[in-house]
Amino acid sequence: MSGDESSEHPDHPEHRSTTADRLADLSLRETEIEAAEKRARDRQHRKGKLTARERIDLLVDPGSFVEIDAFVRHRCHDFGMEANRPYGDGVVTGFATIDGRRVCLFSHDFTVLGGSLGVAHGEKVIKALDMAMQVGCPMISINDSAGARIQEGVASLAYYAEVGRRVVKASGVIPQISLNAGPCAGGAAYIPALGDFTVMADEISYMFVTGPDVVETVTGERPTFDELGGPKVSMEVSGNVHYIGADEQDSIEWVKSLLSYLPDNNLSHPPVYDSDFSTEITESDLELDTLIPDSLNTSYDVHNVITRLVDDGEFLETQAGFAPNLVTGMARIEGHTVGVVANNPMYYAGALEIDSSEKAARFVRFCDAFNIPLLTLVDVPGYLPGVDQERRGILRRGIKLLYAYAESTVPKVTVVLRKAYGGGYAVMGSKHLGADVNFSWPTGEVAVMGAAGAVAVMNSRKLAALDEAERAQETERLTAEYEANFSNPYFAAERGYIDAVIRPSQTRTKVAKALAMLRDKRESSPAKKHSTMPL
Ligand code: HXC
C-alpha cells in the first residue's frame, strides 16, 4: 500500500474537508473581513472620512473592482504584533475600470495600524504597481497613511524604497495619480511626490515628510498640521498638489475627469471624444477681437481666451492656486486632448519666475511623455527681475522650462496674444525651441523688451544730457520709433519666426487646423541613457 492511501495521511478522504466545508471556511474568513470593514466604517465616518473600499467604490465603474491580496497579513513578531494580524494589512489593492478603461489601484486603510506600510503592505502595493506596468494602465493611489510602520523597522523603509523605485520606473510609462484623503506622512508622501498628479480632499488631508511632533523635537516650533502641509499650503506654497477637492467625492470626480484626458500609457493616445466643433466664426470667437486692452499695462484674464478656444469651454486646470501667473491644464479641441500652457497677465503681469517655470516645465514634460499636444498662449513681459529670484536660482530653475520645451517632440502650437519679450519669448514655445506652428495676434509684440525699457537702456547717456522738457520730447519720439519697429509681430513674421498673423476671432479654427495637420507628427531624439536636466 502506498503512503498516499494510508488512512493516517492528511489527504485521505476521512481527513479531507468537503467542498462545502471549504466554502464555509471561506465565508468565515470573508465575514472577518466584512466585520473589519464595518469597524473601519464606524471609525472613519466618525472622522468625516470614507473607508478605503468606499473610496474605491465611488471611483470605479460599479461592480468592476476586483480586490487582490485581501488575505495578506503581516508576518511581524516584534512588539506583540503577532496578536494583531488583520487581513489586508492596511491597504486594499486591485484592479477595476473607470469609464470602461482599466486602472490598477491601492487605497490605504487608516484603521489598520494607521495605514502604515510594512513588508506585507509594501508587497501588495508593489504587486498592483507591477500589474499596472505589465498591462500599461494608469495607477491610482488613495492615501490615508501614517507612513513607515514603526514596528517593522528598517524593513518598512526598504519597502518604501522598493515602491519608490517602481514608481520611478513607471514614470513616463503609465500615468500615476494620487488622491490624498487623510494623513499622508513620511514615506506615504513619497508616492504622490514622485507621481504625476496629486489631489487633496479639503479639511481631512495633510502631507509632510515629518509630522509636528518631530518638527517640535528638532526645531522647537510646533506647527499645526495645516501649517505644515494642509491643502492650502500644499497648493499655494509648496506646489505639491494639483487640485483641492471640496470633499472626497469632489476629489474623486476630479481624478475621473483628469483620466478622461489621458492615454493609458506612453505608447497609446488619449481617448477621442465626440465634438460639435464648428468652423463657423461664433459670437464667442468674435469676443476675442476686443479682448486685448489698448493699454499695455492693463491686464486681462487668460482663462477668457482658453475657454473660447477649447471644446465646450471646458478646461481642467492643474495647480490653479500655485504660480497663477502661468496657467496649465487639460482641454480638448475637436475632441482631442491638448495641454494648455498660458501666461496670465492678471498676476505679475504674466512674468515668469521660479515657481511658474517649474510648474510649466513639469506640465510640458508630462504632456510630452504621454503624447498630448501642447497649445501655448503667450503674453509675457520676460522673467521677473529681482535679487530674491536670482539668489533662489531663477537661472537653474527657470531654465527647466526651456529644457522641457526643447526636449519635447509632441505637436506644439503657439499663439502670441500680446507681449513676447526677451527670455519669455524664447522660452514660451517659440519656433526656435521646436514649436511647429506659431501664430500671433496683431496685438503681439515680439521684442527683446517693451518700448519704455528699451528706449531708456539704448539712450541713457543721450537722454541724461537733455533738460527735462527736451528729454520728455525725445523719449516720446524714440518710443514711437521703437514701437513702429518692434512693438508688433511683423518683425518676427518677416523672418518666419511667426508663421501667420491671425485675427483673434480666427484662433479657435486655425489652432484646430494646425493640431489636425500635426496629428501624425513624428520626431525622434538621439538615443541616450537620459538627459542631464538641471534640477
Ligand atoms: C505604526 C502607527 C504609525 C506608524 C500611527 N500608527 N503611526 N503605527 N507605524 N508610523 C498607529 C497608532 O499607533 C494608532 O494605532 C493608529 O495608527 C492611529 O494613529 P493616531 O496617532 O491615533 O492617529 P491621529 O491622531 O489621526 O494621527 C495621525 C498621525 C500620527 C499624525 C499620522 O499617527 C503620526 O504622527 N504618526 C507618525 C507619522 C510619522 O512620523 N510617519 C513617518 C514615519 S518615517 P491604534 O492601535 O491606537 O489605532 C517614514 C520615512 C519613510 O515614513 C522613508 C522611506 C524611504
Coordinates of C-alpha atoms and ligand atoms in Angstrom, one line a residue:
M1 CA 0.0 0.0 0.0
S2 CA 1.4 3.4 -1.0
G3 CA 1.7 6.1 1.7
D4 CA -0.9 8.3 0.0
E5 CA -3.6 5.7 0.5
S6 CA -2.8 5.3 4.3
S7 CA -5.8 6.3 6.4
E8 CA -3.4 8.4 8.5
H9 CA -2.4 10.6 5.6
P10 CA -3.9 14.1 5.7
D11 CA -5.2 13.7 2.1
H12 CA -7.1 10.6 3.0
P13 CA -10.9 11.2 2.4
E14 CA -11.5 10.6 6.1
H15 CA -9.5 13.7 7.0
R16 CA -10.1 15.9 4.0
S17 CA -12.8 18.6 4.5
T18 CA -15.6 18.6 2.0
T19 CA -16.1 21.3 -0.6
A20 CA -19.0 22.6 1.5
D21 CA -16.6 22.9 4.5
R22 CA -14.2 24.8 2.4
L23 CA -16.8 27.2 1.2
A24 CA -17.9 27.7 4.7
D25 CA -14.3 28.3 5.8
L26 CA -14.0 31.0 3.1
S27 CA -17.3 32.5 4.2
L28 CA -15.9 32.7 7.8
R29 CA -12.8 34.5 6.6
E30 CA -14.8 36.8 4.5
T31 CA -17.0 37.6 7.5
E32 CA -13.9 38.5 9.4
I33 CA -13.0 41.0 6.6
E34 CA -16.6 42.4 6.5
A35 CA -16.6 42.8 10.3
A36 CA -13.3 44.7 10.0
E37 CA -14.8 46.8 7.2
K38 CA -17.8 47.6 9.5
R39 CA -15.4 48.7 12.3
A40 CA -13.5 50.7 9.8
R41 CA -16.7 52.4 8.6
D42 CA -17.6 53.4 12.1
R43 CA -14.1 54.8 12.8
Q44 CA -13.7 56.6 9.5
H45 CA -17.2 58.0 9.4
R46 CA -16.7 59.4 12.9
K47 CA -13.8 61.4 11.5
G48 CA -15.9 62.5 8.5
K49 CA -13.9 60.2 6.2
L50 CA -14.8 57.3 4.0
T51 CA -13.2 53.8 4.2
A52 CA -10.6 52.5 1.7
R53 CA -13.3 50.4 0.0
E54 CA -15.9 53.1 -0.1
R55 CA -13.5 55.4 -1.8
I56 CA -12.7 52.7 -4.4
D57 CA -16.5 52.1 -5.0
L58 CA -17.0 55.8 -5.7
L59 CA -14.1 56.0 -8.1
V60 CA -14.6 53.0 -10.3
D61 CA -17.3 51.6 -12.6
P62 CA -20.0 49.8 -10.5
G63 CA -19.1 46.2 -9.9
S64 CA -15.8 46.5 -11.8
F65 CA -13.4 46.3 -8.8
V66 CA -11.5 43.0 -8.3
E67 CA -9.7 43.1 -5.0
I68 CA -6.5 41.1 -4.7
D69 CA -4.5 40.1 -1.7
A70 CA -7.3 40.6 0.8
F71 CA -6.0 37.7 2.8
V72 CA -2.4 39.1 3.1
R73 CA -1.3 39.6 6.7
H74 CA 2.0 40.8 8.1
R75 CA 4.5 38.2 9.5
C76 CA 6.0 40.5 12.1
H77 CA 6.6 39.2 15.6
D78 CA 8.1 42.2 17.3
F79 CA 6.3 44.5 19.8
G80 CA 3.4 42.0 20.3
M81 CA 2.4 42.3 16.6
E82 CA 1.6 38.6 16.3
A83 CA -1.5 39.3 18.4
N84 CA -2.8 41.8 15.8
R85 CA -2.7 40.4 12.3
P86 CA -5.7 41.9 10.4
Y87 CA -6.4 40.7 6.9
G88 CA -5.3 43.2 4.2
D89 CA -2.5 44.7 6.3
G90 CA -3.8 48.3 6.0
V91 CA -4.2 48.6 2.3
V92 CA -6.8 47.5 -0.3
T93 CA -5.4 46.7 -3.7
G94 CA -6.8 45.5 -7.0
F95 CA -7.9 46.5 -10.5
A96 CA -11.1 48.0 -12.0
T97 CA -12.3 50.1 -14.8
I98 CA -13.2 53.8 -14.9
D99 CA -15.4 54.8 -17.8
G100 CA -14.7 51.4 -19.2
R101 CA -10.9 51.9 -19.1
R102 CA -8.6 49.7 -17.0
V103 CA -6.8 51.1 -13.9
C104 CA -4.9 49.5 -11.0
L105 CA -5.1 51.0 -7.6
F106 CA -4.4 50.8 -3.9
S107 CA -6.3 52.5 -1.1
H108 CA -4.9 52.8 2.4
D109 CA -7.0 51.6 5.4
F110 CA -6.1 54.0 8.2
T111 CA -7.9 51.9 10.7
V112 CA -5.3 49.2 10.4
L113 CA -2.1 50.3 12.1
G114 CA -2.7 53.9 10.8
G115 CA -2.5 52.6 7.2
S116 CA 1.3 52.3 7.8
L117 CA 3.5 50.4 5.4
G118 CA 5.4 47.3 6.5
V119 CA 6.6 44.4 4.4
A120 CA 3.3 42.7 3.5
H121 CA 1.6 46.1 2.8
G122 CA 4.6 47.0 0.6
E123 CA 4.4 43.7 -1.3
K124 CA 0.8 44.4 -2.0
V125 CA 1.4 47.9 -3.4
I126 CA 4.3 46.6 -5.5
K127 CA 2.1 43.8 -7.0
A128 CA -0.5 46.3 -8.0
L129 CA 2.1 48.6 -9.5
D130 CA 3.8 45.8 -11.4
M131 CA 0.4 44.8 -12.7
A132 CA -0.3 48.3 -14.0
M133 CA 3.1 48.4 -15.7
Q134 CA 2.6 45.0 -17.3
V135 CA -0.7 45.9 -18.9
G136 CA 0.1 49.6 -19.4
C137 CA -2.8 51.2 -17.4
P138 CA -2.9 54.2 -15.0
M139 CA -2.1 53.6 -11.4
I140 CA -4.2 55.4 -8.8
S141 CA -3.2 55.6 -5.1
I142 CA -5.7 56.7 -2.4
N143 CA -3.6 57.8 0.5
D144 CA -4.6 57.8 4.2
S145 CA -1.4 56.7 5.9
A146 CA 1.0 57.4 8.7
G147 CA 4.0 56.3 6.7
A148 CA 6.6 53.7 7.6
R149 CA 5.4 51.1 10.1
I150 CA 7.5 51.7 13.1
Q151 CA 7.2 48.1 14.4
E152 CA 8.7 46.7 11.3
G153 CA 11.8 49.0 11.4
V154 CA 14.2 49.1 8.5
A155 CA 12.1 46.6 6.5
S156 CA 9.4 49.4 6.2
L157 CA 12.0 51.8 4.9
A158 CA 13.3 49.2 2.5
Y159 CA 9.8 48.6 1.1
Y160 CA 9.2 52.3 0.7
A161 CA 12.4 52.5 -1.4
E162 CA 11.2 49.4 -3.3
V163 CA 7.9 51.1 -4.0
G164 CA 9.7 54.3 -4.9
R165 CA 12.0 52.5 -7.4
R166 CA 8.9 51.1 -9.2
V167 CA 7.1 54.4 -9.2
V168 CA 10.2 55.9 -10.9
K169 CA 10.4 53.1 -13.4
A170 CA 6.7 53.6 -14.2
S171 CA 7.2 57.4 -14.5
G172 CA 6.5 58.4 -18.1
V173 CA 5.2 54.9 -18.9
I174 CA 1.8 55.0 -17.2
P175 CA 0.0 58.0 -15.6
Q176 CA 0.3 57.9 -11.8
I177 CA -2.3 59.8 -9.9
S178 CA -2.6 60.2 -6.1
L179 CA -5.7 61.1 -4.1
N180 CA -5.0 62.2 -0.5
A181 CA -7.9 61.7 1.9
G182 CA -6.3 61.8 5.3
P183 CA -2.8 62.0 6.6
C184 CA -0.1 61.3 4.1
A185 CA 3.0 61.2 6.3
G186 CA 6.7 60.3 5.7
G187 CA 7.2 57.6 3.1
A188 CA 3.5 57.7 2.2
A189 CA 4.0 61.2 0.9
Y190 CA 6.9 60.0 -1.3
I191 CA 4.4 58.3 -3.7
P192 CA 2.4 61.4 -4.6
A193 CA 5.6 63.4 -4.6
L194 CA 7.1 61.1 -7.2
G195 CA 3.9 60.7 -9.2
D196 CA 2.2 62.9 -11.9
F197 CA -0.8 64.4 -10.3
T198 CA -2.0 64.8 -6.7
V199 CA -5.4 65.7 -5.5
M200 CA -6.1 66.6 -1.8
A201 CA -9.6 66.4 -0.2
D202 CA -10.1 69.6 1.8
E203 CA -10.5 69.6 5.6
I204 CA -9.3 66.0 6.1
S205 CA -5.9 65.8 4.3
Y206 CA -2.4 66.8 5.1
M207 CA 1.0 65.7 3.7
F208 CA 4.5 66.1 5.1
V209 CA 7.9 64.3 5.4
T210 CA 7.9 64.8 9.2
G211 CA 5.0 65.5 11.5
P212 CA 4.5 68.2 14.1
D213 CA 5.9 66.0 16.9
V214 CA 9.3 65.5 15.1
V215 CA 9.4 69.2 14.0
E216 CA 8.9 70.3 17.6
T217 CA 11.6 67.9 18.8
V218 CA 14.1 69.1 16.3
T219 CA 13.3 72.8 15.9
G220 CA 11.3 73.7 19.0
E221 CA 8.4 75.1 16.9
R222 CA 5.1 73.4 17.0
P223 CA 3.3 73.8 13.6
T224 CA -0.3 72.7 13.1
F225 CA -1.0 70.0 10.5
D226 CA -2.4 72.7 8.2
E227 CA 0.6 74.9 8.6
L228 CA 2.9 72.0 7.8
G229 CA 1.1 70.5 4.9
G230 CA -2.6 71.2 4.8
P231 CA -4.3 71.6 1.4
K232 CA -3.8 75.4 1.2
V233 CA -0.1 75.3 2.0
S234 CA 0.4 72.3 -0.3
M235 CA -1.3 74.1 -3.2
E236 CA -0.2 77.7 -2.8
V237 CA 3.2 77.5 -1.1
S238 CA 4.9 74.1 -1.8
G239 CA 3.1 73.4 -5.1
N240 CA 2.8 69.7 -4.0
V241 CA -0.8 69.3 -5.2
H242 CA -2.7 69.9 -8.4
Y243 CA -6.3 70.2 -7.1
I244 CA -8.0 70.6 -3.8
G245 CA -11.4 68.8 -3.8
A246 CA -14.1 70.3 -1.7
D247 CA -14.6 66.8 -0.2
E248 CA -13.7 63.2 -1.1
Q249 CA -16.5 63.0 -3.7
D250 CA -15.3 66.1 -5.5
S251 CA -11.7 64.9 -5.4
I252 CA -12.7 61.6 -6.9
E253 CA -14.7 63.3 -9.7
W254 CA -11.6 65.4 -10.5
V255 CA -9.5 62.3 -10.8
K256 CA -12.1 60.7 -13.1
S257 CA -12.2 63.9 -15.2
L258 CA -8.4 64.0 -15.4
L259 CA -8.2 60.4 -16.5
S260 CA -10.6 61.2 -19.4
Y261 CA -7.9 63.4 -20.9
L262 CA -5.0 60.9 -20.5
P263 CA -3.9 57.9 -22.5
D264 CA -3.5 54.5 -20.8
N265 CA 0.3 54.6 -21.3
N266 CA 3.1 56.2 -23.2
L267 CA 2.5 54.0 -26.3
S268 CA -1.1 54.9 -26.7
H269 CA -3.1 58.1 -27.4
P270 CA -5.6 59.9 -25.2
P271 CA -9.2 58.9 -25.9
V272 CA -11.0 61.0 -28.6
Y273 CA -14.5 62.3 -27.7
D274 CA -17.3 63.4 -30.0
S275 CA -17.2 67.1 -30.6
D276 CA -19.6 69.6 -32.1
F277 CA -16.7 71.7 -33.3
S278 CA -17.7 74.2 -35.9
T279 CA -15.5 76.1 -38.4
E280 CA -18.0 79.0 -38.4
I281 CA -16.9 82.1 -36.6
T282 CA -19.1 82.3 -33.5
E283 CA -20.1 85.1 -31.2
S284 CA -17.6 83.8 -28.6
D285 CA -14.8 83.8 -31.2
L286 CA -15.7 87.4 -32.1
E287 CA -15.4 88.5 -28.4
L288 CA -11.7 87.7 -28.7
D289 CA -11.3 90.6 -31.2
T290 CA -11.9 93.1 -28.4
L291 CA -10.3 91.2 -25.5
I292 CA -6.8 92.8 -25.5
P293 CA -6.9 96.1 -23.7
D294 CA -5.5 99.1 -25.6
S295 CA -3.1 99.9 -22.8
L296 CA -0.2 97.6 -22.4
N297 CA -0.3 98.0 -18.7
T298 CA -3.9 96.8 -18.4
S299 CA -4.4 93.1 -17.6
Y300 CA -7.0 90.6 -18.7
D301 CA -7.6 87.0 -17.6
V302 CA -6.2 84.5 -20.0
H303 CA -8.9 82.0 -18.9
N304 CA -11.2 84.1 -21.1
V305 CA -9.1 83.2 -24.1
I306 CA -8.6 79.5 -23.2
T307 CA -12.3 78.7 -22.7
R308 CA -13.1 80.3 -26.0
L309 CA -10.6 78.1 -27.9
V310 CA -11.4 74.7 -26.4
D311 CA -14.4 72.3 -26.8
D312 CA -17.4 73.4 -24.8
G313 CA -15.3 75.9 -22.9
E314 CA -14.2 73.0 -20.7
F315 CA -10.8 73.4 -19.1
L316 CA -9.4 71.2 -16.4
E317 CA -6.9 73.4 -14.7
T318 CA -4.0 71.9 -12.8
Q319 CA -2.3 73.7 -9.8
A320 CA -4.6 76.7 -10.2
G321 CA -3.6 78.1 -6.8
F322 CA 0.2 77.8 -7.4
A323 CA 2.1 80.4 -9.5
P324 CA -1.2 81.7 -11.0
N325 CA 0.8 84.0 -13.4
L326 CA 1.1 80.9 -15.5
V327 CA -1.9 78.6 -16.2
T328 CA -1.7 74.9 -17.1
G329 CA -4.3 72.4 -17.7
M330 CA -6.1 69.9 -20.0
A331 CA -8.7 70.6 -22.6
R332 CA -10.0 69.2 -25.9
I333 CA -10.0 70.6 -29.4
E334 CA -12.1 68.8 -31.9
G335 CA -12.4 66.0 -29.3
H336 CA -8.6 65.5 -29.0
T337 CA -6.8 66.2 -25.7
V338 CA -4.5 69.2 -25.7
G339 CA -2.3 70.5 -22.8
V340 CA -2.6 74.3 -22.4
V341 CA 0.2 76.5 -21.1
A342 CA -0.6 80.2 -20.8
N343 CA 0.8 83.3 -19.2
N344 CA -1.8 85.1 -17.2
P345 CA -1.3 88.9 -17.1
M346 CA -3.5 89.1 -14.0
Y347 CA -0.5 88.2 -11.8
Y348 CA 3.0 89.7 -12.0
A349 CA 1.8 91.0 -15.5
G350 CA 2.3 87.4 -16.6
A351 CA 6.1 87.4 -15.9
L352 CA 7.9 84.1 -15.5
E353 CA 9.6 83.4 -12.2
I354 CA 10.8 80.2 -10.4
D355 CA 7.5 78.7 -9.4
S356 CA 5.8 79.3 -12.7
S357 CA 8.8 78.0 -14.7
E358 CA 8.9 74.7 -12.7
K359 CA 5.1 74.3 -12.8
A360 CA 5.1 74.7 -16.6
A361 CA 8.2 72.6 -17.1
R362 CA 6.7 69.7 -15.2
F363 CA 3.4 70.0 -17.1
V364 CA 5.1 70.2 -20.5
R365 CA 7.2 67.1 -19.7
F366 CA 4.1 65.2 -18.6
C367 CA 2.3 66.1 -21.9
D368 CA 5.3 65.1 -23.9
A369 CA 5.7 61.8 -22.2
F370 CA 2.0 60.9 -22.8
N371 CA 1.5 62.1 -26.4
I372 CA -0.5 65.2 -25.5
P373 CA 0.0 68.1 -27.9
L374 CA 0.7 71.5 -26.4
L375 CA -1.1 74.8 -27.0
T376 CA 0.9 77.7 -25.7
L377 CA -0.6 81.2 -25.2
V378 CA 2.0 83.9 -24.8
D379 CA 1.7 87.2 -23.0
V380 CA 4.9 87.5 -21.1
P381 CA 7.0 90.6 -20.3
G382 CA 10.0 88.3 -19.5
Y383 CA 11.5 86.9 -16.4
L384 CA 10.7 88.6 -13.1
P385 CA 13.7 90.6 -12.1
G386 CA 15.0 90.7 -8.5
V387 CA 17.6 89.7 -6.0
D388 CA 15.4 87.2 -4.4
Q389 CA 14.7 85.4 -7.7
E390 CA 18.4 85.4 -8.7
R391 CA 19.5 84.1 -5.4
R392 CA 16.9 81.4 -5.2
G393 CA 18.1 80.1 -8.6
I394 CA 16.0 81.5 -11.4
L395 CA 18.7 80.5 -13.8
R396 CA 19.0 76.9 -12.7
R397 CA 15.3 76.5 -12.0
G398 CA 13.8 78.8 -14.6
I399 CA 15.8 77.2 -17.4
K400 CA 13.8 74.0 -16.8
L401 CA 11.0 75.4 -18.9
L402 CA 13.3 76.0 -21.9
Y403 CA 14.6 72.4 -21.3
A404 CA 11.2 70.9 -21.3
Y405 CA 10.0 72.6 -24.5
A406 CA 13.3 71.9 -26.3
E407 CA 13.3 68.2 -25.5
S408 CA 9.6 67.7 -26.2
T409 CA 8.6 66.1 -29.5
V410 CA 4.7 66.3 -29.3
P411 CA 2.9 68.7 -31.7
K412 CA 3.2 72.2 -30.5
V413 CA 1.1 75.2 -31.5
T414 CA 1.9 78.6 -30.0
V415 CA -0.2 81.8 -30.2
V416 CA 1.4 85.2 -29.2
L417 CA -1.5 87.2 -27.8
R418 CA 0.4 90.3 -26.7
K419 CA 3.8 90.7 -25.2
A420 CA 6.5 88.2 -26.1
Y421 CA 9.5 89.9 -24.6
G422 CA 13.1 88.7 -24.0
G423 CA 13.7 85.3 -22.5
G424 CA 10.0 84.9 -22.1
Y425 CA 9.6 84.9 -25.9
A426 CA 12.3 82.3 -26.4
V427 CA 11.0 80.0 -23.7
M428 CA 7.3 80.1 -24.2
G429 CA 7.0 77.6 -27.0
S430 CA 9.0 79.7 -29.6
K431 CA 9.7 78.3 -33.0
H432 CA 13.4 78.1 -32.1
L433 CA 12.6 75.6 -29.3
G434 CA 10.8 73.4 -31.7
A435 CA 7.2 74.6 -31.9
D436 CA 5.6 73.5 -35.1
V437 CA 3.1 76.3 -35.8
N438 CA 3.4 79.8 -34.3
F439 CA 0.6 82.3 -34.7
S440 CA 0.5 85.9 -33.4
W441 CA -2.4 88.2 -33.0
P442 CA -1.9 91.7 -34.5
T443 CA -1.6 92.8 -30.9
G444 CA 1.5 90.7 -30.5
E445 CA 4.8 92.4 -29.6
V446 CA 7.8 90.2 -30.2
A447 CA 10.8 92.1 -28.9
V448 CA 13.8 92.0 -26.5
M449 CA 11.8 94.2 -24.2
G450 CA 9.0 96.8 -24.0
A451 CA 9.4 100.2 -25.6
A452 CA 9.9 102.2 -22.4
G453 CA 12.7 99.9 -21.1
A454 CA 14.4 99.6 -24.5
V455 CA 14.4 103.4 -25.1
A456 CA 15.9 104.0 -21.6
V457 CA 18.6 101.4 -22.0
M458 CA 19.6 102.3 -25.5
N459 CA 19.7 106.1 -25.0
S460 CA 20.5 106.6 -21.3
R461 CA 23.6 108.8 -21.9
K462 CA 21.9 110.8 -24.6
L463 CA 18.7 111.4 -22.6
A464 CA 20.6 112.3 -19.4
A465 CA 22.3 115.2 -21.3
L466 CA 19.0 116.8 -22.1
D467 CA 16.9 119.1 -19.9
E468 CA 13.6 117.8 -18.6
A469 CA 11.3 119.1 -21.3
E470 CA 13.7 118.0 -24.2
R471 CA 14.1 114.6 -22.5
A472 CA 10.4 114.0 -22.4
Q473 CA 10.0 115.1 -26.1
E474 CA 13.0 112.9 -27.2
T475 CA 11.8 109.9 -25.2
E476 CA 8.4 110.2 -26.8
R477 CA 10.0 110.3 -30.3
L478 CA 12.3 107.4 -29.6
T479 CA 9.5 105.4 -28.1
A480 CA 7.3 105.9 -31.2
E481 CA 10.2 104.9 -33.4
Y482 CA 10.8 101.7 -31.3
E483 CA 7.1 100.8 -31.3
A484 CA 6.9 101.2 -35.0
N485 CA 9.8 98.8 -35.5
F486 CA 9.4 96.3 -32.7
S487 CA 6.0 96.6 -30.9
N488 CA 4.3 94.3 -33.4
P489 CA 4.5 90.8 -34.7
Y490 CA 5.8 91.7 -38.2
F491 CA 9.5 91.9 -37.5
A492 CA 9.3 88.3 -36.3
A493 CA 6.9 87.3 -39.1
E494 CA 9.3 88.7 -41.7
R495 CA 11.8 86.2 -40.5
G496 CA 9.4 83.3 -40.4
Y497 CA 9.5 83.1 -36.6
I498 CA 5.8 83.7 -36.6
D499 CA 4.0 81.6 -39.3
A500 CA 0.9 83.7 -39.6
V501 CA -0.6 86.8 -38.0
I502 CA -4.2 86.0 -37.4
R503 CA -7.3 87.7 -36.2
P504 CA -8.1 86.7 -32.6
S505 CA -11.6 85.5 -33.8
Q506 CA -9.9 83.1 -36.2
T507 CA -7.8 81.5 -33.5
R508 CA -10.0 78.6 -32.5
T509 CA -10.3 77.3 -36.1
K510 CA -6.7 78.0 -37.0
V511 CA -5.4 76.2 -33.9
A512 CA -7.7 73.3 -34.6
K513 CA -6.5 73.0 -38.2
A514 CA -2.9 73.2 -37.1
L515 CA -3.4 70.5 -34.5
A516 CA -5.2 68.3 -37.0
M517 CA -2.3 68.8 -39.5
L518 CA 0.2 67.8 -36.8
R519 CA -1.7 64.7 -35.6
D520 CA 0.7 62.3 -37.2
K521 CA 3.8 64.2 -36.4
R522 CA 6.9 62.0 -35.8
E523 CA 10.0 63.4 -34.3
S524 CA 12.7 61.4 -32.6
S525 CA 15.5 62.4 -30.3
P526 CA 19.0 60.9 -30.3
A527 CA 19.4 57.7 -28.3
K528 CA 20.9 58.4 -24.8
K529 CA 20.6 57.0 -21.3
H530 CA 18.8 60.1 -20.1
S531 CA 19.2 63.8 -20.3
T532 CA 21.0 65.7 -17.6
M533 CA 18.3 68.3 -16.9
P534 CA 19.4 70.9 -14.3
L535 CA 17.3 70.0 -11.2
Ligands
HXC1 C1 2.7 52.1 13.0 C2 1.2 53.8 13.5 C3 2.1 54.7 12.9 C4 3.3 54.3 12.3 C5 0.4 55.8 13.6 N1 0.2 54.5 14.0 N2 1.5 56.0 13.0 N3 1.5 52.5 13.6 N4 3.5 52.9 12.4 N5 4.1 55.1 11.7 C6 -1.0 53.9 14.6 C7 -1.2 54.5 16.0 O1 -0.5 53.8 17.0 C8 -2.7 54.2 16.1 O2 -2.9 52.9 16.5 C9 -3.3 54.5 14.8 O3 -2.1 54.3 13.9 C10 -3.8 55.8 14.5 O4 -2.8 56.8 14.9 P1 -3.2 58.1 15.7 O5 -1.9 58.7 16.1 O6 -4.1 57.7 16.9 O7 -4.0 58.9 14.7 P2 -4.0 60.5 14.5 O8 -4.2 61.1 15.9 O9 -5.1 60.7 13.5 O10 -2.6 61.0 14.0 C11 -2.2 60.5 12.7 C12 -0.7 60.9 12.5 C13 0.1 60.2 13.7 C14 -0.5 62.4 12.5 C15 -0.3 60.3 11.2 O11 -0.3 58.9 13.8 C16 1.6 60.3 13.5 O12 2.2 61.3 13.6 N6 2.1 59.1 13.1 C17 3.6 59.1 12.8 C18 3.8 59.7 11.5 C19 5.2 59.7 11.0 O13 6.1 60.4 11.6 N7 5.5 58.9 10.0 C20 6.8 58.9 9.4 C21 7.4 57.6 9.6 S1 9.1 57.7 8.9 P3 -4.2 52.4 17.3 O14 -3.9 51.0 17.5 O15 -4.2 53.2 18.5 O16 -5.4 52.6 16.4 C22 8.8 57.4 7.2 C23 10.1 57.5 6.4 C24 10.0 56.7 5.2 O17 7.8 57.2 6.8 C25 11.3 56.7 4.4 C26 11.1 55.9 3.1 C27 12.4 55.8 2.4

